[in-house]
């Protein structure tokens, strides 16, 4: 592995080179994967282009987590098909989770030339080159080792302040509803030295925040192959990144309630640059549902983790994911979710309706028996409740002072800046000559359920 090669790579826009257009759907991990893909393609002589109509190659990085995510991508493929009618030599590639899940059936759309799964990106230059001579190309082989550790992602839509770093790939949990373990393969942790190098490189290029990404960061464990007694766990990795500079903020996601130990919480408490925010998906407030989801914790176990976070990190924001209408969910199970939301009072939540995914454990073993009407009603109830709680929580911030890292100018007004506090809440405030990448102290003056309005109180 070429480790010394670490470098800051910027997007190349060179119209003399073959033009590649990349569109990304899904999670932050996919955004980071697209940055890895661009890095590989730039090294192979391709240039990024921002207009689909100028592209020689269109790549779409896809998500399979819910059916509607896949439908959106299939809709885009139809648009690309029209584009291909105008430009016969246009090459179209599907990357990521849908590529892995649907494999060569994607060729049936009569649009796609390349299908490349999440572990096949190093192969892309070869696959693209082969299309002209040999026609359709596919690589959906999953790896037990690939972490793209030596590749410097090219930050595409970056604000130059905050960047994602993938610290692991895949997932070993097999939550029964989830397609991810099948599309992204087995869990593997990336060499900590390559993570530190990437974070340092970002910091020396002006970035002030890194967001460490993994499906389940708490199970991060790197074992030195030459000396298996030498290991690094997630709490240790967090500390190593936090030590790079007090000026570099560290965030991470996603945590798993069954694996999030107190060690991580104490490390967060020790370093003021590790942001006070934990994303801890609960999925359901009912122990019966959690068991059927194969989450490996109970309602009580989850609440105990919340209590521990609040004991060790009193200012820590907690957000969650929840699924409404999983197989066999009764009104009583749903009421348990509602009561858990009232008890925890999350700062925010991503709320979803259960969507059966082919070949998952749930699809094979349980009936998707909650009607769409009931799923919709339950989801709406959760969303309405959470919106109220988010607003109440934000109101509690009024009059408080927070450190904010400025990310850029507000979309609404050039005189206003936006940035997040440690709790990951978006703050809007008068610029007063400040710039992206600066830390400022602000006092919250008013709010909506999504945003804090504030004024700068000191530098
Ligand atoms: N249906 C609905 N939501 C799902 N999620 C994962 N799989 C499904 C599914 N089949 C949600 C979970 C997870 C988030 C990323 O997506 O809440 O935490
Ligand atoms: Fe899916 Fe569960 Fe893994 Fe998250 S932890 S990616 S929900 S299997």
PDB file of N, CA and C and ligand atoms in Angstrom, residues 65-66 177-178 281 283 321 323 352-355 357, ligand 1:
ATOM      1  N   UNK A  65     -31.229   1.623   0.603  1.00  0.00           N
ATOM      2  CA  UNK A  65     -31.730   1.456   1.970  1.00  0.00           C
ATOM      3  C   UNK A  65     -33.259   1.345   2.031  1.00  0.00           C
ATOM      4  N   UNK A  66     -33.938   2.135   1.196  1.00  0.00           N
ATOM      5  CA  UNK A  66     -35.407   2.027   1.106  1.00  0.00           C
ATOM      6  C   UNK A  66     -35.796   2.010  -0.367  1.00  0.00           C
ATOM      7  N   UNK A 177     -34.027  -5.775   9.104  1.00  0.00           N
ATOM      8  CA  UNK A 177     -34.652  -4.976   8.048  1.00  0.00           C
ATOM      9  C   UNK A 177     -33.648  -4.438   7.040  1.00  0.00           C
ATOM     10  N   UNK A 178     -32.354  -4.580   7.329  1.00  0.00           N
ATOM     11  CA  UNK A 178     -31.350  -3.744   6.656  1.00  0.00           C
ATOM     12  C   UNK A 178     -30.600  -4.461   5.536  1.00  0.00           C
ATOM     13  N   UNK A 281     -29.085   5.668  16.792  1.00  0.00           N
ATOM     14  CA  UNK A 281     -30.369   5.180  16.270  1.00  0.00           C
ATOM     15  C   UNK A 281     -31.052   4.205  17.227  1.00  0.00           C
ATOM     16  N   UNK A 283     -34.419   3.009  16.501  1.00  0.00           N
ATOM     17  CA  UNK A 283     -35.241   2.209  15.569  1.00  0.00           C
ATOM     18  C   UNK A 283     -36.648   1.917  16.081  1.00  0.00           C
ATOM     19  N   UNK A 321     -32.440   7.591  14.769  1.00  0.00           N
ATOM     20  CA  UNK A 321     -33.210   7.119  13.612  1.00  0.00           C
ATOM     21  C   UNK A 321     -34.320   6.238  14.164  1.00  0.00           C
ATOM     22  N   UNK A 323     -37.847   3.664  12.837  1.00  0.00           N
ATOM     23  CA  UNK A 323     -38.618   3.057  11.743  1.00  0.00           C
ATOM     24  C   UNK A 323     -40.044   2.826  12.228  1.00  0.00           C
ATOM     25  N   UNK A 352     -38.430   7.175   9.493  1.00  0.00           N
ATOM     26  CA  UNK A 352     -38.712   6.453   8.252  1.00  0.00           C
ATOM     27  C   UNK A 352     -39.881   5.502   8.426  1.00  0.00           C
ATOM     28  N   UNK A 353     -40.505   5.199   7.295  1.00  0.00           N
ATOM     29  CA  UNK A 353     -41.521   4.171   7.247  1.00  0.00           C
ATOM     30  C   UNK A 353     -40.810   2.885   6.837  1.00  0.00           C
ATOM     31  N   UNK A 354     -41.168   1.778   7.437  1.00  0.00           N
ATOM     32  CA  UNK A 354     -40.491   0.527   7.063  1.00  0.00           C
ATOM     33  C   UNK A 354     -40.699   0.230   5.581  1.00  0.00           C
ATOM     34  N   UNK A 355     -39.605  -0.140   4.926  1.00  0.00           N
ATOM     35  CA  UNK A 355     -39.645  -0.493   3.507  1.00  0.00           C
ATOM     36  C   UNK A 355     -38.961  -1.848   3.376  1.00  0.00           C
ATOM     37  N   UNK A 357     -36.908  -4.792   2.151  1.00  0.00           N
ATOM     38  CA  UNK A 357     -35.819  -4.918   1.193  1.00  0.00           C
ATOM     39  C   UNK A 357     -35.629  -6.376   0.838  1.00  0.00           C
TER      40      UNK A 357
HETATM   41  N1  LIG B   1     -36.822   0.560   5.945  1.00  0.00           N
HETATM   42  C1  LIG B   1     -36.889   1.777   6.538  1.00  0.00           C
HETATM   43  N2  LIG B   1     -35.835   2.351   7.122  1.00  0.00           N
HETATM   44  C2  LIG B   1     -34.666   1.692   7.120  1.00  0.00           C
HETATM   45  N3  LIG B   1     -33.462   1.996   7.623  1.00  0.00           N
HETATM   46  C3  LIG B   1     -32.611   0.992   7.347  1.00  0.00           C
HETATM   47  N4  LIG B   1     -33.248   0.020   6.656  1.00  0.00           N
HETATM   48  C4  LIG B   1     -34.537   0.433   6.514  1.00  0.00           C
HETATM   49  C5  LIG B   1     -35.678  -0.146   5.917  1.00  0.00           C
HETATM   50  N5  LIG B   1     -35.646  -1.337   5.341  1.00  0.00           N
HETATM   51  C6  LIG B   1     -33.199   3.229   8.377  1.00  0.00           C
HETATM   52  C7  LIG B   1     -32.698   2.924   9.779  1.00  0.00           C
HETATM   53  C8  LIG B   1     -31.243   3.273   9.697  1.00  0.00           C
HETATM   54  C9  LIG B   1     -31.250   4.393   8.693  1.00  0.00           C
HETATM   55  C10 LIG B   1     -29.939   4.680   8.060  1.00  0.00           C
HETATM   56  O1  LIG B   1     -32.179   3.962   7.720  1.00  0.00           O
HETATM   57  O2  LIG B   1     -33.364   3.774  10.685  1.00  0.00           O
HETATM   58  O3  LIG B   1     -30.683   3.672  10.935  1.00  0.00           O
END
